[in-house]
Amino acid sequence: MNEFFVGLQFLTRISIVKQTIWTEESFGKSVKFFPAVGAVLGICYAVPLFIFIYVTNGELSIFTGALGFFLSVVLTGGIHCDGLMDSADGLFSGREKDKMLEIMKDSRAGAFGVVSLVIVAALEISAIAELAKILPMLLCIAVYSAPIIGRLAMVLAISIFPYARPEGIGKAFSKYATLKTFFVALLETIFLLSPLIFFEVEIFFTAIVSLCAAIIFALYFGKYVMLKLGGLTGDIYGAVEFLAEVLVLIIFLFAGIYLN
């Protein structure tokens, strides 16, 4: 369980067991528990949103969307937002590989990063707001499922693509993660999503479709980055997670339109 707590403390601002000393091995082996970390976040998103919708009688859907995005930033420390912005600044810079990596390492946000964050955040807020109007219960299921599936997509990216830098925080992830790690995380994800079958078959089916879509996205996005950088970085891992999470919310939104 030590690796789970390491992953929880790294990917979130939730600290159940204080980790003061992290070894490279425990850091790297925490990857297989990323979907479980996503489940913890999903519960932390779903419960406040359900309470907010209940208290406001579902009248403030746009604020529900804003609250959902706010919770994700606060509980994760915005690590996925930072990854998306740095990735966009580097990949869309039009420079050579080494310069792209240098730009991505720069802590300052550029125009591409800011615009990318605004667009993706707007999509997330809009999807949550629309789900709140259509089917509030489906929204709770969606925000529970999205961080689980999003982090599985990140595990896939870590497990099958090489790391682009000789060193870095993500290097330990890549070093200890294999295809076996991904399949363990995949089984973990299916287990965490399996309770959804007790709601409606269509909802569980939507979760499985979202899972498949996120896997396909991670594969194609990873290949695109490989062509640009020759490997992935920690920022790319964060971008994969963020984009996959929003993709899941959008799929649930379209499912909500059908179910409604």
PDB file of N, CA and C in Angstrom, residues 131-229:
ATOM      1  N   LEU A 131     -24.341  18.551 -18.039  1.00  0.00           N
ATOM      2  CA  LEU A 131     -24.743  17.311 -17.372  1.00  0.00           C
ATOM      3  C   LEU A 131     -25.574  17.617 -16.125  1.00  0.00           C
ATOM      4  N   ALA A 132     -25.226  18.693 -15.432  1.00  0.00           N
ATOM      5  CA  ALA A 132     -25.989  19.084 -14.236  1.00  0.00           C
ATOM      6  C   ALA A 132     -27.422  19.435 -14.589  1.00  0.00           C
ATOM      7  N   LYS A 133     -27.620  20.005 -15.772  1.00  0.00           N
ATOM      8  CA  LYS A 133     -28.968  20.365 -16.213  1.00  0.00           C
ATOM      9  C   LYS A 133     -29.749  19.152 -16.710  1.00  0.00           C
ATOM     10  N   ILE A 134     -29.051  18.258 -17.394  1.00  0.00           N
ATOM     11  CA  ILE A 134     -29.734  17.118 -18.022  1.00  0.00           C
ATOM     12  C   ILE A 134     -30.049  16.028 -17.001  1.00  0.00           C
ATOM     13  N   LEU A 135     -28.988  15.464 -16.395  1.00  0.00           N
ATOM     14  CA  LEU A 135     -29.147  14.366 -15.440  1.00  0.00           C
ATOM     15  C   LEU A 135     -28.104  14.503 -14.341  1.00  0.00           C
ATOM     16  N   PRO A 136     -28.457  15.116 -13.222  1.00  0.00           N
ATOM     17  CA  PRO A 136     -27.495  15.326 -12.133  1.00  0.00           C
ATOM     18  C   PRO A 136     -26.810  14.045 -11.647  1.00  0.00           C
ATOM     19  N   MET A 137     -27.559  12.950 -11.581  1.00  0.00           N
ATOM     20  CA  MET A 137     -26.951  11.704 -11.118  1.00  0.00           C
ATOM     21  C   MET A 137     -25.897  11.214 -12.109  1.00  0.00           C
ATOM     22  N   LEU A 138     -26.176  11.398 -13.395  1.00  0.00           N
ATOM     23  CA  LEU A 138     -25.200  11.003 -14.409  1.00  0.00           C
ATOM     24  C   LEU A 138     -23.947  11.862 -14.298  1.00  0.00           C
ATOM     25  N   LEU A 139     -24.114  13.133 -13.928  1.00  0.00           N
ATOM     26  CA  LEU A 139     -22.965  14.004 -13.709  1.00  0.00           C
ATOM     27  C   LEU A 139     -22.071  13.430 -12.613  1.00  0.00           C
ATOM     28  N   CYS A 140     -22.664  13.016 -11.507  1.00  0.00           N
ATOM     29  CA  CYS A 140     -21.881  12.458 -10.404  1.00  0.00           C
ATOM     30  C   CYS A 140     -21.123  11.213 -10.840  1.00  0.00           C
ATOM     31  N   ILE A 141     -21.770  10.391 -11.649  1.00  0.00           N
ATOM     32  CA  ILE A 141     -21.115   9.185 -12.161  1.00  0.00           C
ATOM     33  C   ILE A 141     -19.986   9.564 -13.115  1.00  0.00           C
ATOM     34  N   ALA A 142     -20.223  10.591 -13.931  1.00  0.00           N
ATOM     35  CA  ALA A 142     -19.215  11.034 -14.896  1.00  0.00           C
ATOM     36  C   ALA A 142     -17.971  11.586 -14.210  1.00  0.00           C
ATOM     37  N   VAL A 143     -18.177  12.426 -13.184  1.00  0.00           N
ATOM     38  CA  VAL A 143     -17.012  13.019 -12.511  1.00  0.00           C
ATOM     39  C   VAL A 143     -16.288  11.998 -11.630  1.00  0.00           C
ATOM     40  N   TYR A 144     -16.974  10.915 -11.282  1.00  0.00           N
ATOM     41  CA  TYR A 144     -16.309   9.804 -10.595  1.00  0.00           C
ATOM     42  C   TYR A 144     -15.475   9.010 -11.598  1.00  0.00           C
ATOM     43  N   SER A 145     -16.033   8.753 -12.769  1.00  0.00           N
ATOM     44  CA  SER A 145     -15.364   7.909 -13.760  1.00  0.00           C
ATOM     45  C   SER A 145     -14.204   8.600 -14.448  1.00  0.00           C
ATOM     46  N   ALA A 146     -14.352   9.897 -14.733  1.00  0.00           N
ATOM     47  CA  ALA A 146     -13.366  10.612 -15.543  1.00  0.00           C
ATOM     48  C   ALA A 146     -11.948  10.583 -14.970  1.00  0.00           C
ATOM     49  N   PRO A 147     -11.739  10.885 -13.689  1.00  0.00           N
ATOM     50  CA  PRO A 147     -10.357  10.838 -13.177  1.00  0.00           C
ATOM     51  C   PRO A 147      -9.764   9.431 -13.124  1.00  0.00           C
ATOM     52  N   ILE A 148     -10.613   8.424 -12.993  1.00  0.00           N
ATOM     53  CA  ILE A 148     -10.126   7.038 -13.022  1.00  0.00           C
ATOM     54  C   ILE A 148      -9.602   6.706 -14.413  1.00  0.00           C
ATOM     55  N   ILE A 149     -10.452   6.969 -15.411  1.00  0.00           N
ATOM     56  CA  ILE A 149     -10.087   6.649 -16.797  1.00  0.00           C
ATOM     57  C   ILE A 149      -8.949   7.545 -17.275  1.00  0.00           C
ATOM     58  N   GLY A 150      -8.980   8.815 -16.874  1.00  0.00           N
ATOM     59  CA  GLY A 150      -7.914   9.730 -17.272  1.00  0.00           C
ATOM     60  C   GLY A 150      -6.553   9.277 -16.781  1.00  0.00           C
ATOM     61  N   ARG A 151      -6.512   8.766 -15.564  1.00  0.00           N
ATOM     62  CA  ARG A 151      -5.235   8.302 -15.024  1.00  0.00           C
ATOM     63  C   ARG A 151      -4.827   6.950 -15.604  1.00  0.00           C
ATOM     64  N   LEU A 152      -5.785   6.161 -16.049  1.00  0.00           N
ATOM     65  CA  LEU A 152      -5.423   4.950 -16.785  1.00  0.00           C
ATOM     66  C   LEU A 152      -4.758   5.324 -18.105  1.00  0.00           C
ATOM     67  N   ALA A 153      -5.297   6.339 -18.774  1.00  0.00           N
ATOM     68  CA  ALA A 153      -4.696   6.812 -20.024  1.00  0.00           C
ATOM     69  C   ALA A 153      -3.254   7.254 -19.780  1.00  0.00           C
ATOM     70  N   MET A 154      -3.015   7.897 -18.644  1.00  0.00           N
ATOM     71  CA  MET A 154      -1.665   8.312 -18.291  1.00  0.00           C
ATOM     72  C   MET A 154      -0.765   7.097 -18.054  1.00  0.00           C
ATOM     73  N   VAL A 155      -1.294   6.072 -17.405  1.00  0.00           N
ATOM     74  CA  VAL A 155      -0.521   4.839 -17.182  1.00  0.00           C
ATOM     75  C   VAL A 155      -0.123   4.221 -18.520  1.00  0.00           C
ATOM     76  N   LEU A 156      -1.048   4.219 -19.466  1.00  0.00           N
ATOM     77  CA  LEU A 156      -0.748   3.667 -20.791  1.00  0.00           C
ATOM     78  C   LEU A 156       0.386   4.448 -21.448  1.00  0.00           C
ATOM     79  N   ALA A 157       0.305   5.773 -21.393  1.00  0.00           N
ATOM     80  CA  ALA A 157       1.343   6.609 -21.992  1.00  0.00           C
ATOM     81  C   ALA A 157       2.697   6.357 -21.335  1.00  0.00           C
ATOM     82  N   ILE A 158       2.695   6.201 -20.019  1.00  0.00           N
ATOM     83  CA  ILE A 158       3.941   5.938 -19.283  1.00  0.00           C
ATOM     84  C   ILE A 158       4.509   4.569 -19.633  1.00  0.00           C
ATOM     85  N   SER A 159       3.623   3.578 -19.793  1.00  0.00           N
ATOM     86  CA  SER A 159       4.045   2.180 -19.922  1.00  0.00           C
ATOM     87  C   SER A 159       4.607   1.818 -21.279  1.00  0.00           C
ATOM     88  N   ILE A 160       4.097   2.429 -22.341  1.00  0.00           N
ATOM     89  CA  ILE A 160       4.483   1.938 -23.670  1.00  0.00           C
ATOM     90  C   ILE A 160       5.370   2.893 -24.473  1.00  0.00           C
ATOM     91  N   PHE A 161       5.470   4.148 -24.033  1.00  0.00           N
ATOM     92  CA  PHE A 161       6.304   5.099 -24.771  1.00  0.00           C
ATOM     93  C   PHE A 161       7.562   5.437 -23.970  1.00  0.00           C
ATOM     94  N   PRO A 162       8.684   5.589 -24.640  1.00  0.00           N
ATOM     95  CA  PRO A 162       9.936   5.914 -23.933  1.00  0.00           C
ATOM     96  C   PRO A 162       9.913   7.340 -23.378  1.00  0.00           C
ATOM     97  N   TYR A 163      10.781   7.582 -22.423  1.00  0.00           N
ATOM     98  CA  TYR A 163      10.884   8.910 -21.830  1.00  0.00           C
ATOM     99  C   TYR A 163      11.852   9.742 -22.666  1.00  0.00           C
ATOM    100  N   ALA A 164      11.518  11.002 -22.873  1.00  0.00           N
ATOM    101  CA  ALA A 164      12.284  11.830 -23.808  1.00  0.00           C
ATOM    102  C   ALA A 164      13.548  12.428 -23.217  1.00  0.00           C
ATOM    103  N   ARG A 165      13.593  12.544 -21.895  1.00  0.00           N
ATOM    104  CA  ARG A 165      14.738  13.186 -21.248  1.00  0.00           C
ATOM    105  C   ARG A 165      15.634  12.146 -20.556  1.00  0.00           C
ATOM    106  N   PRO A 166      16.910  12.455 -20.385  1.00  0.00           N
ATOM    107  CA  PRO A 166      17.797  11.529 -19.655  1.00  0.00           C
ATOM    108  C   PRO A 166      17.467  11.473 -18.167  1.00  0.00           C
ATOM    109  N   GLU A 167      16.795  12.511 -17.658  1.00  0.00           N
ATOM    110  CA  GLU A 167      16.387  12.534 -16.254  1.00  0.00           C
ATOM    111  C   GLU A 167      15.134  13.386 -16.111  1.00  0.00           C
ATOM    112  N   GLY A 168      14.531  13.329 -14.952  1.00  0.00           N
ATOM    113  CA  GLY A 168      13.309  14.089 -14.704  1.00  0.00           C
ATOM    114  C   GLY A 168      12.396  13.315 -13.779  1.00  0.00           C
ATOM    115  N   ILE A 169      11.360  13.998 -13.260  1.00  0.00           N
ATOM    116  CA  ILE A 169      10.441  13.351 -12.329  1.00  0.00           C
ATOM    117  C   ILE A 169       9.765  12.146 -12.975  1.00  0.00           C
ATOM    118  N   GLY A 170       9.379  12.299 -14.243  1.00  0.00           N
ATOM    119  CA  GLY A 170       8.680  11.221 -14.929  1.00  0.00           C
ATOM    120  C   GLY A 170       9.568  10.044 -15.298  1.00  0.00           C
ATOM    121  N   LYS A 171      10.885  10.213 -15.175  1.00  0.00           N
ATOM    122  CA  LYS A 171      11.814   9.140 -15.541  1.00  0.00           C
ATOM    123  C   LYS A 171      11.604   7.910 -14.673  1.00  0.00           C
ATOM    124  N   ALA A 172      11.343   8.113 -13.383  1.00  0.00           N
ATOM    125  CA  ALA A 172      11.115   6.979 -12.475  1.00  0.00           C
ATOM    126  C   ALA A 172       9.853   6.230 -12.860  1.00  0.00           C
ATOM    127  N   PHE A 173       8.815   6.970 -13.280  1.00  0.00           N
ATOM    128  CA  PHE A 173       7.586   6.319 -13.745  1.00  0.00           C
ATOM    129  C   PHE A 173       7.899   5.408 -14.925  1.00  0.00           C
ATOM    130  N   SER A 174       8.578   5.971 -15.925  1.00  0.00           N
ATOM    131  CA  SER A 174       8.874   5.233 -17.150  1.00  0.00           C
ATOM    132  C   SER A 174       9.801   4.042 -16.893  1.00  0.00           C
ATOM    133  N   LYS A 175      10.721   4.213 -15.956  1.00  0.00           N
ATOM    134  CA  LYS A 175      11.705   3.166 -15.674  1.00  0.00           C
ATOM    135  C   LYS A 175      11.054   1.917 -15.104  1.00  0.00           C
ATOM    136  N   TYR A 176      10.083   2.073 -14.236  1.00  0.00           N
ATOM    137  CA  TYR A 176       9.494   0.928 -13.545  1.00  0.00           C
ATOM    138  C   TYR A 176       8.164   0.467 -14.144  1.00  0.00           C
ATOM    139  N   ALA A 177       7.622   1.226 -15.076  1.00  0.00           N
ATOM    140  CA  ALA A 177       6.329   0.854 -15.672  1.00  0.00           C
ATOM    141  C   ALA A 177       6.550   0.023 -16.933  1.00  0.00           C
ATOM    142  N   THR A 178       5.827  -1.078 -17.041  1.00  0.00           N
ATOM    143  CA  THR A 178       5.887  -1.944 -18.218  1.00  0.00           C
ATOM    144  C   THR A 178       4.465  -2.173 -18.728  1.00  0.00           C
ATOM    145  N   LEU A 179       4.350  -2.967 -19.774  1.00  0.00           N
ATOM    146  CA  LEU A 179       3.023  -3.288 -20.293  1.00  0.00           C
ATOM    147  C   LEU A 179       2.210  -4.023 -19.235  1.00  0.00           C
ATOM    148  N   LYS A 180       2.881  -4.811 -18.400  1.00  0.00           N
ATOM    149  CA  LYS A 180       2.200  -5.508 -17.306  1.00  0.00           C
ATOM    150  C   LYS A 180       1.577  -4.487 -16.342  1.00  0.00           C
ATOM    151  N   THR A 181       2.280  -3.386 -16.106  1.00  0.00           N
ATOM    152  CA  THR A 181       1.756  -2.322 -15.246  1.00  0.00           C
ATOM    153  C   THR A 181       0.439  -1.797 -15.787  1.00  0.00           C
ATOM    154  N   PHE A 182       0.398  -1.605 -17.096  1.00  0.00           N
ATOM    155  CA  PHE A 182      -0.834  -1.106 -17.718  1.00  0.00           C
ATOM    156  C   PHE A 182      -1.979  -2.084 -17.538  1.00  0.00           C
ATOM    157  N   PHE A 183      -1.722  -3.371 -17.748  1.00  0.00           N
ATOM    158  CA  PHE A 183      -2.807  -4.354 -17.629  1.00  0.00           C
ATOM    159  C   PHE A 183      -3.297  -4.485 -16.185  1.00  0.00           C
ATOM    160  N   VAL A 184      -2.392  -4.349 -15.233  1.00  0.00           N
ATOM    161  CA  VAL A 184      -2.814  -4.325 -13.823  1.00  0.00           C
ATOM    162  C   VAL A 184      -3.721  -3.117 -13.582  1.00  0.00           C
ATOM    163  N   ALA A 185      -3.306  -1.961 -14.095  1.00  0.00           N
ATOM    164  CA  ALA A 185      -4.098  -0.735 -13.938  1.00  0.00           C
ATOM    165  C   ALA A 185      -5.430  -0.843 -14.676  1.00  0.00           C
ATOM    166  N   LEU A 186      -5.434  -1.541 -15.813  1.00  0.00           N
ATOM    167  CA  LEU A 186      -6.670  -1.720 -16.573  1.00  0.00           C
ATOM    168  C   LEU A 186      -7.674  -2.563 -15.782  1.00  0.00           C
ATOM    169  N   LEU A 187      -7.214  -3.661 -15.202  1.00  0.00           N
ATOM    170  CA  LEU A 187      -8.092  -4.495 -14.374  1.00  0.00           C
ATOM    171  C   LEU A 187      -8.597  -3.707 -13.159  1.00  0.00           C
ATOM    172  N   GLU A 188      -7.725  -2.919 -12.596  1.00  0.00           N
ATOM    173  CA  GLU A 188      -8.085  -2.056 -11.464  1.00  0.00           C
ATOM    174  C   GLU A 188      -9.182  -1.073 -11.874  1.00  0.00           C
ATOM    175  N   THR A 189      -9.033  -0.508 -13.062  1.00  0.00           N
ATOM    176  CA  THR A 189     -10.022   0.458 -13.575  1.00  0.00           C
ATOM    177  C   THR A 189     -11.377  -0.196 -13.788  1.00  0.00           C
ATOM    178  N   ILE A 190     -11.381  -1.364 -14.399  1.00  0.00           N
ATOM    179  CA  ILE A 190     -12.634  -2.076 -14.642  1.00  0.00           C
ATOM    180  C   ILE A 190     -13.314  -2.413 -13.319  1.00  0.00           C
ATOM    181  N   PHE A 191     -12.525  -2.825 -12.329  1.00  0.00           N
ATOM    182  CA  PHE A 191     -13.075  -3.115 -11.002  1.00  0.00           C
ATOM    183  C   PHE A 191     -13.701  -1.870 -10.385  1.00  0.00           C
ATOM    184  N   LEU A 192     -13.036  -0.737 -10.506  1.00  0.00           N
ATOM    185  CA  LEU A 192     -13.533   0.515  -9.918  1.00  0.00           C
ATOM    186  C   LEU A 192     -14.782   1.029 -10.637  1.00  0.00           C
ATOM    187  N   LEU A 193     -14.908   0.689 -11.911  1.00  0.00           N
ATOM    188  CA  LEU A 193     -16.078   1.119 -12.686  1.00  0.00           C
ATOM    189  C   LEU A 193     -17.234   0.125 -12.600  1.00  0.00           C
ATOM    190  N   SER A 194     -16.949  -1.099 -12.179  1.00  0.00           N
ATOM    191  CA  SER A 194     -17.967  -2.157 -12.177  1.00  0.00           C
ATOM    192  C   SER A 194     -19.222  -1.835 -11.359  1.00  0.00           C
ATOM    193  N   PRO A 195     -19.154  -1.064 -10.251  1.00  0.00           N
ATOM    194  CA  PRO A 195     -20.385  -0.741  -9.518  1.00  0.00           C
ATOM    195  C   PRO A 195     -21.405   0.040 -10.343  1.00  0.00           C
ATOM    196  N   LEU A 196     -20.950   0.663 -11.433  1.00  0.00           N
ATOM    197  CA  LEU A 196     -21.862   1.461 -12.261  1.00  0.00           C
ATOM    198  C   LEU A 196     -22.936   0.604 -12.925  1.00  0.00           C
ATOM    199  N   ILE A 197     -22.668  -0.689 -13.034  1.00  0.00           N
ATOM    200  CA  ILE A 197     -23.640  -1.574 -13.670  1.00  0.00           C
ATOM    201  C   ILE A 197     -24.928  -1.676 -12.854  1.00  0.00           C
ATOM    202  N   PHE A 198     -24.862  -1.318 -11.570  1.00  0.00           N
ATOM    203  CA  PHE A 198     -26.052  -1.381 -10.719  1.00  0.00           C
ATOM    204  C   PHE A 198     -26.984  -0.180 -10.924  1.00  0.00           C
ATOM    205  N   PHE A 199     -26.536   0.817 -11.683  1.00  0.00           N
ATOM    206  CA  PHE A 199     -27.398   1.944 -12.016  1.00  0.00           C
ATOM    207  C   PHE A 199     -28.235   1.594 -13.245  1.00  0.00           C
ATOM    208  N   GLU A 200     -27.621   1.669 -14.415  1.00  0.00           N
ATOM    209  CA  GLU A 200     -28.270   1.260 -15.656  1.00  0.00           C
ATOM    210  C   GLU A 200     -27.201   0.649 -16.550  1.00  0.00           C
ATOM    211  N   VAL A 201     -27.613  -0.293 -17.370  1.00  0.00           N
ATOM    212  CA  VAL A 201     -26.661  -0.926 -18.279  1.00  0.00           C
ATOM    213  C   VAL A 201     -26.070   0.114 -19.218  1.00  0.00           C
ATOM    214  N   GLU A 202     -26.891   1.087 -19.650  1.00  0.00           N
ATOM    215  CA  GLU A 202     -26.431   2.125 -20.562  1.00  0.00           C
ATOM    216  C   GLU A 202     -25.320   2.973 -19.939  1.00  0.00           C
ATOM    217  N   ILE A 203     -25.424   3.211 -18.636  1.00  0.00           N
ATOM    218  CA  ILE A 203     -24.407   4.013 -17.953  1.00  0.00           C
ATOM    219  C   ILE A 203     -23.084   3.257 -17.889  1.00  0.00           C
ATOM    220  N   PHE A 204     -23.148   1.978 -17.545  1.00  0.00           N
ATOM    221  CA  PHE A 204     -21.937   1.162 -17.510  1.00  0.00           C
ATOM    222  C   PHE A 204     -21.332   1.064 -18.908  1.00  0.00           C
ATOM    223  N   PHE A 205     -22.182   0.924 -19.920  1.00  0.00           N
ATOM    224  CA  PHE A 205     -21.715   0.863 -21.304  1.00  0.00           C
ATOM    225  C   PHE A 205     -21.020   2.172 -21.692  1.00  0.00           C
ATOM    226  N   THR A 206     -21.582   3.291 -21.246  1.00  0.00           N
ATOM    227  CA  THR A 206     -20.958   4.589 -21.513  1.00  0.00           C
ATOM    228  C   THR A 206     -19.573   4.670 -20.903  1.00  0.00           C
ATOM    229  N   ALA A 207     -19.420   4.146 -19.692  1.00  0.00           N
ATOM    230  CA  ALA A 207     -18.118   4.139 -19.024  1.00  0.00           C
ATOM    231  C   ALA A 207     -17.109   3.295 -19.808  1.00  0.00           C
ATOM    232  N   ILE A 208     -17.558   2.153 -20.318  1.00  0.00           N
ATOM    233  CA  ILE A 208     -16.665   1.281 -21.098  1.00  0.00           C
ATOM    234  C   ILE A 208     -16.286   1.941 -22.418  1.00  0.00           C
ATOM    235  N   VAL A 209     -17.248   2.588 -23.069  1.00  0.00           N
ATOM    236  CA  VAL A 209     -16.954   3.324 -24.309  1.00  0.00           C
ATOM    237  C   VAL A 209     -15.941   4.429 -24.028  1.00  0.00           C
ATOM    238  N   SER A 210     -16.138   5.137 -22.915  1.00  0.00           N
ATOM    239  CA  SER A 210     -15.203   6.195 -22.519  1.00  0.00           C
ATOM    240  C   SER A 210     -13.814   5.633 -22.269  1.00  0.00           C
ATOM    241  N   LEU A 211     -13.755   4.481 -21.634  1.00  0.00           N
ATOM    242  CA  LEU A 211     -12.484   3.810 -21.366  1.00  0.00           C
ATOM    243  C   LEU A 211     -11.756   3.494 -22.675  1.00  0.00           C
ATOM    244  N   CYS A 212     -12.472   2.930 -23.617  1.00  0.00           N
ATOM    245  CA  CYS A 212     -11.882   2.584 -24.920  1.00  0.00           C
ATOM    246  C   CYS A 212     -11.425   3.841 -25.668  1.00  0.00           C
ATOM    247  N   ALA A 213     -12.250   4.886 -25.622  1.00  0.00           N
ATOM    248  CA  ALA A 213     -11.915   6.133 -26.305  1.00  0.00           C
ATOM    249  C   ALA A 213     -10.658   6.761 -25.705  1.00  0.00           C
ATOM    250  N   ALA A 214     -10.533   6.708 -24.382  1.00  0.00           N
ATOM    251  CA  ALA A 214      -9.361   7.277 -23.711  1.00  0.00           C
ATOM    252  C   ALA A 214      -8.095   6.508 -24.067  1.00  0.00           C
ATOM    253  N   ILE A 215      -8.208   5.187 -24.166  1.00  0.00           N
ATOM    254  CA  ILE A 215      -7.056   4.367 -24.549  1.00  0.00           C
ATOM    255  C   ILE A 215      -6.606   4.699 -25.968  1.00  0.00           C
ATOM    256  N   ILE A 216      -7.570   4.793 -26.880  1.00  0.00           N
ATOM    257  CA  ILE A 216      -7.257   5.141 -28.273  1.00  0.00           C
ATOM    258  C   ILE A 216      -6.621   6.525 -28.349  1.00  0.00           C
ATOM    259  N   PHE A 217      -7.189   7.468 -27.609  1.00  0.00           N
ATOM    260  CA  PHE A 217      -6.631   8.827 -27.591  1.00  0.00           C
ATOM    261  C   PHE A 217      -5.194   8.819 -27.092  1.00  0.00           C
ATOM    262  N   ALA A 218      -4.939   8.113 -25.985  1.00  0.00           N
ATOM    263  CA  ALA A 218      -3.588   8.080 -25.417  1.00  0.00           C
ATOM    264  C   ALA A 218      -2.584   7.491 -26.406  1.00  0.00           C
ATOM    265  N   LEU A 219      -3.002   6.475 -27.130  1.00  0.00           N
ATOM    266  CA  LEU A 219      -2.115   5.850 -28.119  1.00  0.00           C
ATOM    267  C   LEU A 219      -1.776   6.808 -29.252  1.00  0.00           C
ATOM    268  N   TYR A 220      -2.786   7.453 -29.808  1.00  0.00           N
ATOM    269  CA  TYR A 220      -2.562   8.349 -30.945  1.00  0.00           C
ATOM    270  C   TYR A 220      -1.827   9.618 -30.518  1.00  0.00           C
ATOM    271  N   PHE A 221      -2.176  10.153 -29.359  1.00  0.00           N
ATOM    272  CA  PHE A 221      -1.497  11.351 -28.881  1.00  0.00           C
ATOM    273  C   PHE A 221      -0.039  11.030 -28.558  1.00  0.00           C
ATOM    274  N   GLY A 222       0.187   9.870 -27.963  1.00  0.00           N
ATOM    275  CA  GLY A 222       1.550   9.450 -27.672  1.00  0.00           C
ATOM    276  C   GLY A 222       2.386   9.308 -28.938  1.00  0.00           C
ATOM    277  N   LYS A 223       1.796   8.739 -29.981  1.00  0.00           N
ATOM    278  CA  LYS A 223       2.513   8.595 -31.252  1.00  0.00           C
ATOM    279  C   LYS A 223       2.816   9.950 -31.874  1.00  0.00           C
ATOM    280  N   TYR A 224       1.872  10.876 -31.759  1.00  0.00           N
ATOM    281  CA  TYR A 224       2.082  12.234 -32.266  1.00  0.00           C
ATOM    282  C   TYR A 224       3.257  12.895 -31.550  1.00  0.00           C
ATOM    283  N   VAL A 225       3.295  12.771 -30.241  1.00  0.00           N
ATOM    284  CA  VAL A 225       4.381  13.368 -29.463  1.00  0.00           C
ATOM    285  C   VAL A 225       5.705  12.689 -29.781  1.00  0.00           C
ATOM    286  N   MET A 226       5.681  11.385 -29.991  1.00  0.00           N
ATOM    287  CA  MET A 226       6.896  10.649 -30.359  1.00  0.00           C
ATOM    288  C   MET A 226       7.515  11.230 -31.629  1.00  0.00           C
ATOM    289  N   LEU A 227       6.685  11.573 -32.594  1.00  0.00           N
ATOM    290  CA  LEU A 227       7.181  12.155 -33.847  1.00  0.00           C
ATOM    291  C   LEU A 227       7.832  13.512 -33.597  1.00  0.00           C
ATOM    292  N   LYS A 228       7.316  14.222 -32.604  1.00  0.00           N
ATOM    293  CA  LYS A 228       7.828  15.562 -32.309  1.00  0.00           C
ATOM    294  C   LYS A 228       9.063  15.532 -31.412  1.00  0.00           C
ATOM    295  N   LEU A 229       9.028  14.698 -30.381  1.00  0.00           N
ATOM    296  CA  LEU A 229      10.050  14.737 -29.337  1.00  0.00           C
ATOM    297  C   LEU A 229      10.901  13.477 -29.240  1.00  0.00           C
TER     298      LEU A 229
END
